[in-house]
């Protein structure tokens, strides 16, 4: 409950850009009520391991993610602008070593925003990923090229 | 009319450049929606292009109006967290109801494992 409460309060203060008492009190009460209503749900701080290694991995993860997002768009541009539309789509199955719920959620979302891949389903440790150009349709090959890059960081941050 | 937006300063030029880049990616995303053969490939084109396109537009706006920075950052975060999720839910629903996949499709492990319409 505390992670969601802190995030909501920080968002509220950023939106208002003020620490006036009335703003602060309204934010505190609202954040508390919402955090209470959604006790069981996830927030980016849920299960975050606040170790020095995790705090170092977080910005690296963000940088890696932005790099992959740009690469993803350039590749998409390349496909969309080719007259022949070079596609080789399919849904492959990959496995993740992550065990935390937030770690898996972030992994699924990261995969969706990176080159040619879209998470279609998440069942336990298995992810089903739609791939614009299937390079490997076996589990190990697909896992190595889709999951491994992000897992490196998320494992340290969430486990 | 805010005259400071039309002054030729390095920051304004960078902002304009980022806005144009963002618009270009959004255009490519739109082109992808038209050209891609089935719903899954369309979702792919839509998600990636709108995410980067919107983030670049927001960054460009941040250069033009630095005082909006904090709010633009928040909008960017909301987009980063919600865009992939909505795409995943759309894709899952499309697969569950058995929307037609492109004949180019190589494999579908999800259909093999769940028995949903191949």
Short mmCIF file of C-alpha atoms in Angstrom, two decimals:
data_model
loop_
_atom_site.label_atom_id
_atom_site.label_comp_id
_atom_site.label_asym_id
_atom_site.label_seq_id
_atom_site.Cartn_x
_atom_site.Cartn_y
_atom_site.Cartn_z
CA UNK A 1 0.00 0.00 0.00
CA UNK A 2 2.85 2.36 0.86
CA UNK A 3 4.49 2.23 -2.61
CA UNK A 4 1.25 3.14 -4.38
CA UNK A 5 0.55 5.88 -1.83
CA UNK A 6 3.99 7.47 -2.32
CA UNK A 7 3.75 7.37 -6.10
CA UNK A 8 0.29 8.94 -6.12
CA UNK A 9 1.43 11.67 -3.76
CA UNK A 10 4.54 12.42 -5.84
CA UNK A 11 2.43 12.58 -9.04
CA UNK A 12 -0.03 14.91 -7.32
CA UNK A 13 2.73 17.23 -6.11
CA UNK A 14 4.36 17.25 -9.56
CA UNK A 15 1.04 18.15 -11.18
CA UNK A 16 0.42 21.00 -8.76
CA UNK A 17 4.05 22.12 -8.41
CA UNK A 18 3.19 23.53 -4.99
CA UNK A 19 3.56 22.59 -1.33
CA UNK A 20 0.77 24.84 0.00
CA UNK A 21 -1.01 23.24 3.00
CA UNK A 22 -4.39 22.87 1.27
CA UNK A 23 -2.84 21.21 -1.78
CA UNK A 24 -0.75 18.92 0.41
CA UNK A 25 -3.67 17.87 2.64
CA UNK A 26 -5.99 17.19 -0.30
CA UNK A 27 -3.24 15.11 -1.94
CA UNK A 28 -2.50 13.15 1.24
CA UNK A 29 -6.16 12.28 1.81
CA UNK A 30 -6.87 11.35 -1.82
CA UNK A 31 -3.70 9.27 -2.16
CA UNK A 32 -4.51 7.45 1.07
CA UNK A 33 -8.07 6.63 -0.04
CA UNK A 34 -6.98 5.41 -3.49
CA UNK A 35 -4.07 3.40 -2.09
CA UNK A 36 -6.51 1.82 0.38
CA UNK A 37 -9.02 0.93 -2.34
CA UNK A 38 -6.33 -0.65 -4.55
CA UNK A 39 -4.33 -2.40 -1.83
CA UNK A 40 -3.70 -5.52 -3.88
CA UNK A 41 -2.65 -3.86 -7.14
CA UNK A 42 0.78 -3.14 -8.53
CA UNK A 43 2.78 0.05 -8.74
CA UNK A 44 6.31 0.61 -10.08
CA UNK A 45 7.70 0.45 -6.54
CA UNK A 46 5.93 -2.82 -5.63
CA UNK A 47 8.57 -5.48 -4.97
CA UNK A 48 11.33 -3.05 -5.94
CA UNK A 49 14.51 -4.15 -4.22
CA UNK A 50 15.97 -0.92 -2.84
CA UNK A 51 19.54 -2.24 -2.89
CA UNK A 52 22.44 -0.17 -4.29
CA UNK A 53 22.67 -2.58 -7.23
CA UNK A 54 18.96 -2.11 -7.99
CA UNK A 55 19.28 1.67 -7.84
CA UNK A 56 22.19 1.48 -10.28
CA UNK A 57 20.33 -0.87 -12.59
CA UNK A 58 17.22 1.36 -12.82
CA UNK A 59 18.74 4.21 -14.89
CA UNK A 60 20.65 1.70 -17.03
CA UNK A 61 17.38 -0.12 -17.68
CA UNK A 62 15.75 3.18 -18.70
CA UNK A 63 18.61 4.02 -21.09
CA UNK A 64 18.60 0.55 -22.62
CA UNK A 65 14.83 0.78 -22.99
CA UNK A 66 14.97 4.15 -24.78
CA UNK A 67 17.69 2.86 -27.11
CA UNK A 68 15.57 -0.18 -27.96
CA UNK A 69 12.50 2.05 -28.49
CA UNK A 70 14.35 4.15 -31.06
CA UNK A 71 15.78 1.04 -32.76
CA UNK A 72 12.30 -0.44 -32.80
CA UNK A 73 10.89 2.59 -34.59
CA UNK A 74 13.68 2.71 -37.16
CA UNK A 75 13.11 -0.95 -37.96
CA UNK A 76 9.39 -0.41 -38.21
CA UNK A 77 9.99 2.54 -40.55
CA UNK A 78 12.21 0.29 -42.63
CA UNK A 79 9.48 -2.37 -42.93
CA UNK A 80 6.63 0.07 -43.57
CA UNK A 81 8.52 2.03 -46.22
CA UNK A 82 9.75 -1.04 -48.18
CA UNK A 83 7.54 -1.61 -51.21
CA UNK A 84 7.77 -5.40 -50.66
CA UNK A 85 6.67 -5.18 -46.98
CA UNK A 86 9.19 -7.77 -45.66
CA UNK A 87 7.16 -9.64 -43.00
CA UNK A 88 7.61 -13.05 -41.48
CA UNK A 89 5.21 -12.90 -38.53
CA UNK A 90 4.36 -15.48 -35.89
CA UNK A 91 3.63 -15.96 -32.20
CA UNK A 92 6.51 -17.56 -30.31
CA UNK A 93 6.77 -18.79 -26.74
CA UNK A 94 9.50 -17.54 -24.42
CA UNK A 95 10.35 -18.15 -20.77
CA UNK A 96 11.35 -15.65 -18.11
CA UNK A 97 13.44 -16.21 -14.99
CA UNK A 98 11.74 -13.29 -13.22
CA UNK A 99 9.45 -14.28 -10.37
CA UNK A 100 8.06 -10.96 -9.09
CA UNK A 101 4.76 -9.71 -10.51
CA UNK A 102 6.02 -6.19 -11.20
CA UNK A 103 9.18 -7.53 -12.84
CA UNK A 104 7.11 -9.67 -15.20
CA UNK A 105 4.71 -6.84 -15.97
CA UNK A 106 7.56 -4.47 -16.84
CA UNK A 107 9.21 -7.18 -18.94
CA UNK A 108 5.99 -7.73 -20.91
CA UNK A 109 5.56 -3.98 -21.47
CA UNK A 110 9.20 -3.51 -22.45
CA UNK A 111 8.96 -6.34 -24.97
CA UNK A 112 5.90 -4.69 -26.49
CA UNK A 113 7.80 -1.45 -27.08
CA UNK A 114 10.94 -2.99 -28.55
CA UNK A 115 11.92 -4.08 -32.06
CA UNK A 116 9.24 -6.12 -33.79
CA UNK A 117 7.78 -7.78 -30.69
CA UNK A 118 4.38 -7.57 -28.98
CA UNK A 119 3.45 -9.52 -25.86
CA UNK A 120 0.12 -11.26 -26.47
CA UNK A 121 -0.21 -13.32 -23.29
CA UNK A 122 1.57 -13.86 -19.99
CA UNK A 123 0.97 -17.16 -18.18
CA UNK A 124 3.21 -17.76 -15.18
CA UNK A 125 6.78 -17.90 -16.44
CA UNK A 126 5.70 -18.18 -20.08
CA UNK A 127 5.21 -15.24 -22.40
CA UNK A 128 3.62 -15.50 -25.83
CA UNK A 129 5.13 -12.89 -28.10
CA UNK A 130 4.01 -11.79 -31.56
CA UNK A 131 7.10 -11.23 -33.68
CA UNK A 132 7.05 -9.31 -36.96
CA UNK A 133 10.05 -11.25 -38.24
CA UNK A 134 10.43 -14.64 -36.57
CA UNK A 135 14.17 -15.41 -36.33
CA UNK A 136 13.88 -18.37 -33.94
CA UNK A 137 10.72 -20.36 -33.33
CA UNK A 138 12.27 -22.54 -30.59
CA UNK A 139 11.89 -21.48 -26.95
CA UNK A 140 15.60 -21.06 -26.15
CA UNK A 141 16.52 -19.10 -29.27
CA UNK A 142 13.53 -16.79 -28.97
CA UNK A 143 14.13 -16.28 -25.25
CA UNK A 144 17.75 -15.33 -25.85
CA UNK A 145 16.93 -12.73 -28.47
CA UNK A 146 13.71 -11.25 -27.00
CA UNK A 147 13.88 -11.57 -23.22
CA UNK A 148 17.54 -11.68 -22.20
CA UNK A 149 18.36 -7.98 -22.75
CA UNK A 150 15.73 -6.66 -20.35
CA UNK A 151 15.89 -9.53 -17.91
CA UNK A 152 19.47 -8.60 -17.09
CA UNK A 153 18.32 -5.32 -15.52
CA UNK A 154 14.90 -6.33 -14.21
CA UNK A 155 16.37 -9.30 -12.36
CA UNK A 156 18.52 -6.96 -10.28
CA UNK A 157 15.68 -4.46 -9.76
CA UNK A 158 12.78 -6.80 -8.95
CA UNK A 159 13.97 -10.40 -8.97
CA UNK B 1 0.07 35.04 -29.17
CA UNK B 2 3.31 34.25 -27.36
CA UNK B 3 6.11 36.01 -29.21
CA UNK B 4 8.85 34.09 -27.38
CA UNK B 5 7.84 30.93 -29.28
CA UNK B 6 8.82 32.58 -32.58
CA UNK B 7 12.20 33.88 -31.47
CA UNK B 8 15.05 32.01 -33.18
CA UNK B 9 16.97 30.54 -30.25
CA UNK B 10 18.83 27.21 -30.12
CA UNK B 11 16.25 25.82 -27.70
CA UNK B 12 13.32 26.82 -29.91
CA UNK B 13 15.01 25.30 -32.95
CA UNK B 14 15.64 22.05 -31.07
CA UNK B 15 12.00 22.06 -29.95
CA UNK B 16 10.76 22.53 -33.50
CA UNK B 17 13.06 19.78 -34.76
CA UNK B 18 11.80 17.35 -32.09
CA UNK B 19 8.19 18.19 -32.94
CA UNK B 20 8.81 17.48 -36.63
CA UNK B 21 10.59 14.21 -35.81
CA UNK B 22 7.73 13.18 -33.54
CA UNK B 23 5.20 13.97 -36.24
CA UNK B 24 7.25 11.96 -38.75
CA UNK B 25 7.17 8.84 -36.54
CA UNK B 26 3.44 9.28 -35.98
CA UNK B 27 3.00 9.49 -39.76
CA UNK B 28 5.00 6.27 -40.21
CA UNK B 29 2.78 4.64 -37.59
CA UNK B 30 -0.29 5.68 -39.55
CA UNK B 31 1.24 4.31 -42.73
CA UNK B 32 1.93 1.07 -40.87
CA UNK B 33 -1.72 0.80 -39.86
CA UNK B 34 -2.72 0.98 -43.52
CA UNK B 35 -0.02 -1.30 -44.93
CA UNK B 36 0.23 -4.09 -42.33
CA UNK B 37 -1.68 -7.25 -43.25
CA UNK B 38 -3.37 -8.28 -39.99
CA UNK B 39 -4.46 -6.98 -36.59
CA UNK B 40 -1.32 -8.10 -34.69
CA UNK B 41 1.09 -6.41 -37.10
CA UNK B 42 -1.08 -3.31 -37.07
CA UNK B 43 -1.00 -3.15 -33.29
CA UNK B 44 2.79 -3.43 -33.47
CA UNK B 45 3.05 -0.50 -35.86
CA UNK B 46 0.57 1.55 -33.85
CA UNK B 47 2.10 1.02 -30.41
CA UNK B 48 5.74 1.68 -31.20
CA UNK B 49 5.24 4.67 -33.45
CA UNK B 50 2.75 6.41 -31.19
CA UNK B 51 4.96 5.92 -28.14
CA UNK B 52 8.14 7.37 -29.63
CA UNK B 53 6.23 9.94 -31.72
CA UNK B 54 4.36 11.26 -28.70
CA UNK B 55 7.45 11.25 -26.47
CA UNK B 56 9.40 13.26 -29.08
CA UNK B 57 6.50 15.70 -29.45
CA UNK B 58 6.36 16.14 -25.68
CA UNK B 59 10.13 16.68 -25.55
CA UNK B 60 9.83 19.26 -28.32
CA UNK B 61 7.06 21.02 -26.44
CA UNK B 62 9.28 20.95 -23.33
CA UNK B 63 12.00 22.82 -25.25
CA UNK B 64 9.53 25.44 -26.45
CA UNK B 65 7.82 25.87 -23.08
CA UNK B 66 10.29 24.82 -20.33
CA UNK B 67 7.79 25.89 -17.65
CA UNK B 68 5.50 23.03 -18.74
CA UNK B 69 8.33 20.52 -18.26
CA UNK B 70 7.04 18.74 -15.19
CA UNK B 71 3.57 18.18 -16.60
CA UNK B 72 4.93 17.05 -19.97
CA UNK B 73 7.15 14.56 -18.14
CA UNK B 74 4.09 13.20 -16.34
CA UNK B 75 2.16 12.82 -19.61
CA UNK B 76 5.15 10.96 -21.04
CA UNK B 77 5.21 8.58 -18.07
CA UNK B 78 1.49 7.88 -18.38
CA UNK B 79 1.96 7.07 -22.06
CA UNK B 80 4.91 4.78 -21.37
CA UNK B 81 2.92 2.81 -18.81
CA UNK B 82 -0.48 2.68 -20.50
CA UNK B 83 0.37 2.32 -24.19
CA UNK B 84 1.94 -1.17 -24.08
CA UNK B 85 -0.73 -2.44 -21.67
CA UNK B 86 -3.63 -1.43 -23.89
CA UNK B 87 -1.89 -3.00 -26.90
CA UNK B 88 -1.36 -6.24 -25.03
CA UNK B 89 -5.01 -6.40 -23.99
CA UNK B 90 -6.15 -5.67 -27.56
CA UNK B 91 -3.85 -8.35 -28.95
CA UNK B 92 -5.00 -10.89 -26.34
CA UNK B 93 -8.65 -10.17 -27.11
CA UNK B 94 -8.05 -10.36 -30.86
CA UNK B 95 -6.40 -13.76 -30.45
CA UNK B 96 -9.13 -15.04 -28.15
CA UNK B 97 -11.95 -14.24 -30.57
CA UNK B 98 -9.90 -15.75 -33.40
CA UNK B 99 -9.40 -12.77 -35.71
CA UNK B 100 -7.85 -13.84 -39.01
CA UNK B 101 -4.05 -13.86 -39.10
CA UNK B 102 -2.03 -12.98 -42.17
CA UNK B 103 -1.27 -16.02 -44.39
CA UNK B 104 2.41 -15.12 -43.93
CA UNK B 105 2.21 -16.21 -40.29
CA UNK B 106 4.86 -18.86 -39.53
CA UNK B 107 3.94 -20.25 -36.11
CA UNK B 108 1.35 -19.64 -33.38
CA UNK B 109 2.47 -21.20 -30.11
CA UNK B 110 -0.39 -19.55 -28.23
CA UNK B 111 -3.00 -21.30 -30.37
CA UNK B 112 -1.11 -24.60 -29.98
CA UNK B 113 -1.08 -24.29 -26.19
CA UNK B 114 -4.57 -22.91 -25.54
CA UNK B 115 -6.53 -24.47 -28.38
CA UNK B 116 -7.85 -21.06 -29.44
CA UNK B 117 -8.80 -20.64 -33.10
CA UNK B 118 -5.55 -21.13 -35.09
#
